[in-house]
CSV table of C-alpha atoms in Angstrom, one decimal:
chain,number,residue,atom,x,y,z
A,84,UNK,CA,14.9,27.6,73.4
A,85,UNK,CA,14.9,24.8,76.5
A,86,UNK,CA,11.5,26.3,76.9
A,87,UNK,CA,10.3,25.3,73.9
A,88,UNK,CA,12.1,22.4,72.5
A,89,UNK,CA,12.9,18.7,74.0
A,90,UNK,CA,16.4,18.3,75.0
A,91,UNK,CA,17.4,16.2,71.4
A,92,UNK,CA,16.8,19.0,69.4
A,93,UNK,CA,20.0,20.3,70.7
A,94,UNK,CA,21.9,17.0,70.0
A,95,UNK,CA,23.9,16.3,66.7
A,96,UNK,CA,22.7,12.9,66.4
A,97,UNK,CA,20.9,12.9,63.2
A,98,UNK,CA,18.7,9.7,64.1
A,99,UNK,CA,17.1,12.0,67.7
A,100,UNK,CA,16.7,14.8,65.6
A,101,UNK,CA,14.4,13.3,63.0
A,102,UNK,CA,11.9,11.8,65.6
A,103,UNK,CA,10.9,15.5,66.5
A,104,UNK,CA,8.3,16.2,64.6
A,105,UNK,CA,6.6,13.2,65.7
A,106,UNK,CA,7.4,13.6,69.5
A,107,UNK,CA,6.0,17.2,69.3
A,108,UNK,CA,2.3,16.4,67.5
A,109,UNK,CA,2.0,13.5,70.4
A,110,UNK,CA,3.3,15.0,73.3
A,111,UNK,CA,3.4,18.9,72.5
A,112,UNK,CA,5.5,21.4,73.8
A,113,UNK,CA,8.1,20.3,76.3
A,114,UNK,CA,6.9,22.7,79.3
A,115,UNK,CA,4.0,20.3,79.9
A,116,UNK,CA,6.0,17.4,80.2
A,117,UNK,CA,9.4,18.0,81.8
A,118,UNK,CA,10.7,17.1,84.9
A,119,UNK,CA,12.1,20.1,86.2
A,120,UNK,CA,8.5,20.9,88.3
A,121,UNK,CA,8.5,17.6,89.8
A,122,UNK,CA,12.2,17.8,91.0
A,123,UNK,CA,12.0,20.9,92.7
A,124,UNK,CA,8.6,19.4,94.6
A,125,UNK,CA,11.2,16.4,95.6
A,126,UNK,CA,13.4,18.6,97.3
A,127,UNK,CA,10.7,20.9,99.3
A,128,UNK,CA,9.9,17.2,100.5
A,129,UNK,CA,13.5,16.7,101.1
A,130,UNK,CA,13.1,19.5,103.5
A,131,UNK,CA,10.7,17.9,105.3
A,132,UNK,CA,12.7,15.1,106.8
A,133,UNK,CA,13.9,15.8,110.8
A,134,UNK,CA,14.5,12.4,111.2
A,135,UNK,CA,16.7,10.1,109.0
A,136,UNK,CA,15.7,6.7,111.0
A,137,UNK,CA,11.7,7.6,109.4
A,138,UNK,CA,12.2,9.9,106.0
A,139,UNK,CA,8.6,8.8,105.1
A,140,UNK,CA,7.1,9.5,108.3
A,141,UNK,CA,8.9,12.7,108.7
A,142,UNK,CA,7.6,13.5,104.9
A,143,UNK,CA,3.9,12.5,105.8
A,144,UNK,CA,4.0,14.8,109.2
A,145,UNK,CA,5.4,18.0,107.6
A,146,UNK,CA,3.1,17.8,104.1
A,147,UNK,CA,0.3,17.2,106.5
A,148,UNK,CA,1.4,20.2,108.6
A,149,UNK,CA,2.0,22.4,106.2
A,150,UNK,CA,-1.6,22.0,104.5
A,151,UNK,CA,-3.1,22.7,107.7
A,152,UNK,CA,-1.2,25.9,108.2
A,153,UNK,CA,-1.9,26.7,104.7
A,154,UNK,CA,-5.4,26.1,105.3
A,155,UNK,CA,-5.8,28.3,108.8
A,156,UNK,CA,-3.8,30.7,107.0
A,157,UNK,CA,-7.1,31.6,104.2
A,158,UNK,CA,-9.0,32.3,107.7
A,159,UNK,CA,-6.1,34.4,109.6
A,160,UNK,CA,-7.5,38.5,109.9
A,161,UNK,CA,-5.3,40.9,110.4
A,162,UNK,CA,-2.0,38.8,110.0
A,163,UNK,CA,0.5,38.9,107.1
A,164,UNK,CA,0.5,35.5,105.5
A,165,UNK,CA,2.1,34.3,102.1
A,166,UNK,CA,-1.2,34.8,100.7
A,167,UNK,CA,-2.5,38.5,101.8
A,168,UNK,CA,1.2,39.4,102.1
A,169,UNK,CA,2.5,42.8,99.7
A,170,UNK,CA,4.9,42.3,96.8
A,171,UNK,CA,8.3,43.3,97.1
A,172,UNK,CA,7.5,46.2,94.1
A,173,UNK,CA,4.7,47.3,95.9
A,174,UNK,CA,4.0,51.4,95.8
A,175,UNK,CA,2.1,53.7,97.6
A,176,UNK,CA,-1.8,53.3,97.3
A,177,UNK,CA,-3.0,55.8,99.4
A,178,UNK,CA,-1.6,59.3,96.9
A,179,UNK,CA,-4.4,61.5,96.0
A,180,UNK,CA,-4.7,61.9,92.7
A,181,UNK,CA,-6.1,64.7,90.8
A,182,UNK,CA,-8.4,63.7,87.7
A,183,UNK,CA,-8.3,66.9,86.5
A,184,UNK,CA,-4.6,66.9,86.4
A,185,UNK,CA,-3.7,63.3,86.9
A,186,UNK,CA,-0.3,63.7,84.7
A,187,UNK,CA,1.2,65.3,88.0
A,188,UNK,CA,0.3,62.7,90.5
A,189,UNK,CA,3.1,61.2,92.6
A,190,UNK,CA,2.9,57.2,91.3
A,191,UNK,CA,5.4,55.4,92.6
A,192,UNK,CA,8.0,55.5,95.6
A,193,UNK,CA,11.4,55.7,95.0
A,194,UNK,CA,14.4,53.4,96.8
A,195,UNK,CA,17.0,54.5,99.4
A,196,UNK,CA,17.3,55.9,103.0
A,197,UNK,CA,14.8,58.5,104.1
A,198,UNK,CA,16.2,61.2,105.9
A,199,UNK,CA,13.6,61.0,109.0
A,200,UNK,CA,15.2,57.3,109.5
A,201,UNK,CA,18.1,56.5,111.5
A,202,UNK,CA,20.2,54.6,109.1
A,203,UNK,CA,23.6,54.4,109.1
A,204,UNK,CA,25.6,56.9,106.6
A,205,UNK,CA,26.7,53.7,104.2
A,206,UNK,CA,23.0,53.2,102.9
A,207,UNK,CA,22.3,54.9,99.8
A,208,UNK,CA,20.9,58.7,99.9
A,209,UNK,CA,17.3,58.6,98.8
A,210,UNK,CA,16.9,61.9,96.8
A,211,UNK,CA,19.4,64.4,95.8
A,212,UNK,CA,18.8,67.4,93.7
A,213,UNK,CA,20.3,68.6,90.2
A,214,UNK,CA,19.9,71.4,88.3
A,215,UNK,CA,18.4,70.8,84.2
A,216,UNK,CA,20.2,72.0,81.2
A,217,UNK,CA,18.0,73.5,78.6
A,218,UNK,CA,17.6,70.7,76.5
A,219,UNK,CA,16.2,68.2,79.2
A,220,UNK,CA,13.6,71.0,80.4
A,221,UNK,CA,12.3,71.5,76.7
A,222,UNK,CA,12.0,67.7,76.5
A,223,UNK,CA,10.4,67.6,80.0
A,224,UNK,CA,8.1,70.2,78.9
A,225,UNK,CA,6.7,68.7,75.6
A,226,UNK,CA,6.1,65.5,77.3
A,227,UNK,CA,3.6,67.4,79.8
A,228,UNK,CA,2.2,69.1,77.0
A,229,UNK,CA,1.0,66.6,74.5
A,230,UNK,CA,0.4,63.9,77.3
A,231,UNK,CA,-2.3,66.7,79.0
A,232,UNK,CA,-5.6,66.7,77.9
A,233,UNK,CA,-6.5,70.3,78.3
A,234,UNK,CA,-3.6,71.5,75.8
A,235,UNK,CA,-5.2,69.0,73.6
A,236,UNK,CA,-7.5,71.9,71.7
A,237,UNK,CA,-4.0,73.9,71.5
A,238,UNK,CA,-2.5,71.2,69.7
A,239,UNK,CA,-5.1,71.0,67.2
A,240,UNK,CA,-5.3,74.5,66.8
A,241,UNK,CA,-0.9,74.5,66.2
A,242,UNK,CA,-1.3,71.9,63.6
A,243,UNK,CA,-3.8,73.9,62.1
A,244,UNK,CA,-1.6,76.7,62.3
A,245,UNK,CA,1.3,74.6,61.0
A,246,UNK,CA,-0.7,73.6,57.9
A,247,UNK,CA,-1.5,77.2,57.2
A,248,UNK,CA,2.0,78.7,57.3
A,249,UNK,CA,3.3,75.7,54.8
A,250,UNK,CA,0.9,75.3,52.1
A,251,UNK,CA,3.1,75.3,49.2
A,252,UNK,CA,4.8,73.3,49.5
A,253,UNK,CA,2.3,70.8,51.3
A,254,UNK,CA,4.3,69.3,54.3
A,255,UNK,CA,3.4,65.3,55.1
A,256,UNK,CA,2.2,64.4,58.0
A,257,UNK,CA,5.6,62.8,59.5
A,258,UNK,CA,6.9,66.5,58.8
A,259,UNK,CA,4.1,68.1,60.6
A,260,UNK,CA,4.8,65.8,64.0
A,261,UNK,CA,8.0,66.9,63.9
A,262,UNK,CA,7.3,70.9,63.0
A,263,UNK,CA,4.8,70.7,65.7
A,264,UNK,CA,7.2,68.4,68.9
A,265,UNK,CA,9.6,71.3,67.8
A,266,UNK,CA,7.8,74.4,68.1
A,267,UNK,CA,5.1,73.8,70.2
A,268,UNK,CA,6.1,74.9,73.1
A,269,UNK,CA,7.2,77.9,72.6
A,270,UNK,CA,4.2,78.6,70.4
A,271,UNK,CA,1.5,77.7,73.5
A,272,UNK,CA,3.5,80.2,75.6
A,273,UNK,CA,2.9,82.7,73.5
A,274,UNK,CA,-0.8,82.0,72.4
A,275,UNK,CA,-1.2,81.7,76.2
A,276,UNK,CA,0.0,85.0,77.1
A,277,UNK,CA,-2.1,86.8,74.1
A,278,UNK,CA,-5.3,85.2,75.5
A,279,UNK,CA,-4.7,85.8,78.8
A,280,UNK,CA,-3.7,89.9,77.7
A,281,UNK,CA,-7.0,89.7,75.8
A,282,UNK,CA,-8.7,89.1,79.3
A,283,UNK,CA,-10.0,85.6,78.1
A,284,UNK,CA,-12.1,83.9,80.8
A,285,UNK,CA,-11.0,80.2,79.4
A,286,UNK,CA,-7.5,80.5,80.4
A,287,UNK,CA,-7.5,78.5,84.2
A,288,UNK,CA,-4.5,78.8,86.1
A,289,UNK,CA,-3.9,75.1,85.0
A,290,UNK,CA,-3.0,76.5,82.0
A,291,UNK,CA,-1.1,79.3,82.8
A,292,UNK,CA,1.4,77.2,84.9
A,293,UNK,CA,1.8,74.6,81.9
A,294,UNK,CA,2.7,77.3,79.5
A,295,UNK,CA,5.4,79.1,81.7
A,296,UNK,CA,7.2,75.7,81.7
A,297,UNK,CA,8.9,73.6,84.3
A,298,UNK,CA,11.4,74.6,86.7
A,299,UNK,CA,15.3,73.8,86.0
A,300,UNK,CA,15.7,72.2,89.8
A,301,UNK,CA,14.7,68.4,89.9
A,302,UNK,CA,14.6,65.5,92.2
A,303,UNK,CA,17.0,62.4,90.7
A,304,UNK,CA,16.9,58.8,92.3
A,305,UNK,CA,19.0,56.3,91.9
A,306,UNK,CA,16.3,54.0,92.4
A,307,UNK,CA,12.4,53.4,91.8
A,308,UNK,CA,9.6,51.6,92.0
A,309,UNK,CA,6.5,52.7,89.6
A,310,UNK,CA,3.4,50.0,88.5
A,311,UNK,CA,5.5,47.1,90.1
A,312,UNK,CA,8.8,47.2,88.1
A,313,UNK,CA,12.1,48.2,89.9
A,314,UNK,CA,14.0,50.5,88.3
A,315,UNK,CA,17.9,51.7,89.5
A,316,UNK,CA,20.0,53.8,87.8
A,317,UNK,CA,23.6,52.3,86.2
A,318,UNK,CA,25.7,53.9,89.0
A,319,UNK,CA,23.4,51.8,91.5
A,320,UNK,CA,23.6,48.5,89.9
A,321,UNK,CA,27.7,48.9,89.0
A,322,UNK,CA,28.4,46.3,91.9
A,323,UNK,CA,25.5,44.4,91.6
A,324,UNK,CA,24.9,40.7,89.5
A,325,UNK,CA,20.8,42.1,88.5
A,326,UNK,CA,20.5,44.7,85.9
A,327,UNK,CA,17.2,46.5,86.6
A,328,UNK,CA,18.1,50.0,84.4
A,329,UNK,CA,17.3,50.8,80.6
A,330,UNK,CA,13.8,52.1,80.7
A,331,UNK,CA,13.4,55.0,78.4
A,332,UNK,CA,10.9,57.7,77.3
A,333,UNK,CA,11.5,59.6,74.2
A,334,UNK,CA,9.5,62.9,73.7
């Protein structure tokens, strides 16, 4: 609300509180016209000052020494500057990625100790491996499915299969989504293996491995970095005064 409103908005002074309206349609918001920007300039000037006898001198030099820098900097090849340097988020650039199947590209890096490194036994392991129950690999498995667009045709096709099996009484849409996220699966491994009995030519390995499902060993990491956002798991964060967990994907 500091953001947005002048400091006597807050105030319980009745006579501040009426003058509002007017300070806001002559001055605007209060983020163009507070103080805060300018204070925290007065003390990077502060910084400046190596000798007490001369503060403005000692201000003068450094701001003049600092713009040079900053403008030798824009010319600097080959030399990490605050300018060209990488954000602290930054992932991987360089991971082929498969167009055709670009839901299964690494995207990301996650946090922690490589094993290749010679950390000390304190840091935090990098990668540790768990085993699925069946409800988190049906889950992961509908989330490849209707977020790949060759099962896209197979989806239509199950909806139109839904539709057929429950014409009277004619289901609603909402109860279709939910008749299809909850037997879809199971109904592309089947349809799958009959086509591929029949000796169809469409059915591409691609296919064949996204209908036989995922496999109940998995990778978990306490922390990652995907599209510049951190992410860390609760027990990561327990001793720490950031919260950077909470992101969620339902399927």
């Amino acid at each position: 609300m500091e953001k947005i409103f002048p400091p006597s908005f807050f105030t319980i002074m009745v006579h501040l509180v009426i003058h509002l309206a007017n300070e806001a349609r002559l001055a605007g918001p209060i983020i163009y016209r507070w103080m805060y920007p300018v204070e925290r300039f007065l003390l990077t000037l502060k910084t400046y000052v190596r000798n007490r006898a001369s503060p403005e001198g000692s201000i003068a030099e450094g701001y003049l020494a600092n713009e040079c820098l900053t403008f030798a900097s824009r010319y600097l090849v080959g030399t990490e500057t605050s300018f060209n340097q990488s954000i602290r988020n930054e992932e991987d650039r360089n991971v082929a990625i498969d167009e055709e199947v670009s839901i299964f590209a690494n995207v990301g890096r996650p946090l922690g100790r490589k094993k290749n490194k010679g950390f000390s036994s304190n840091k935090r392991k990098r990668v540790s491996r768990i085993t699925l129950d069946n409800q988190t690999l049906v889950q992961a498995h509908r989330y490849v499915l209707f977020n790949s667009d060759v099962v896209a045709p197979f989806l239509r096709k199950h909806e139109q299969f839904i539709k057929r099996r429950n014409r009277s009484p004619r289901l609603s849409p909402y109860e279709i989504q939910k008749l299809q996220s909850e037997t879809f699966h199971d109904w592309f491994h089947d349809h799958v293996t009959q086509l591929e009995q029949q000796g169809n030519a469409n059915i591409t390995d691609e296919l064949r491995l996204l209908a036989r499902g995922p496999m109940d060993t998995a990778r978990r990491y306490t922390g990652y970095i995907v599209n510049g956002f951190r992410f860390h798991t609760k027990a990561r964060e327990r001793l720490l005064r950031t919260q950077n967990s909470g992101g969620c994907c339902y399927s």
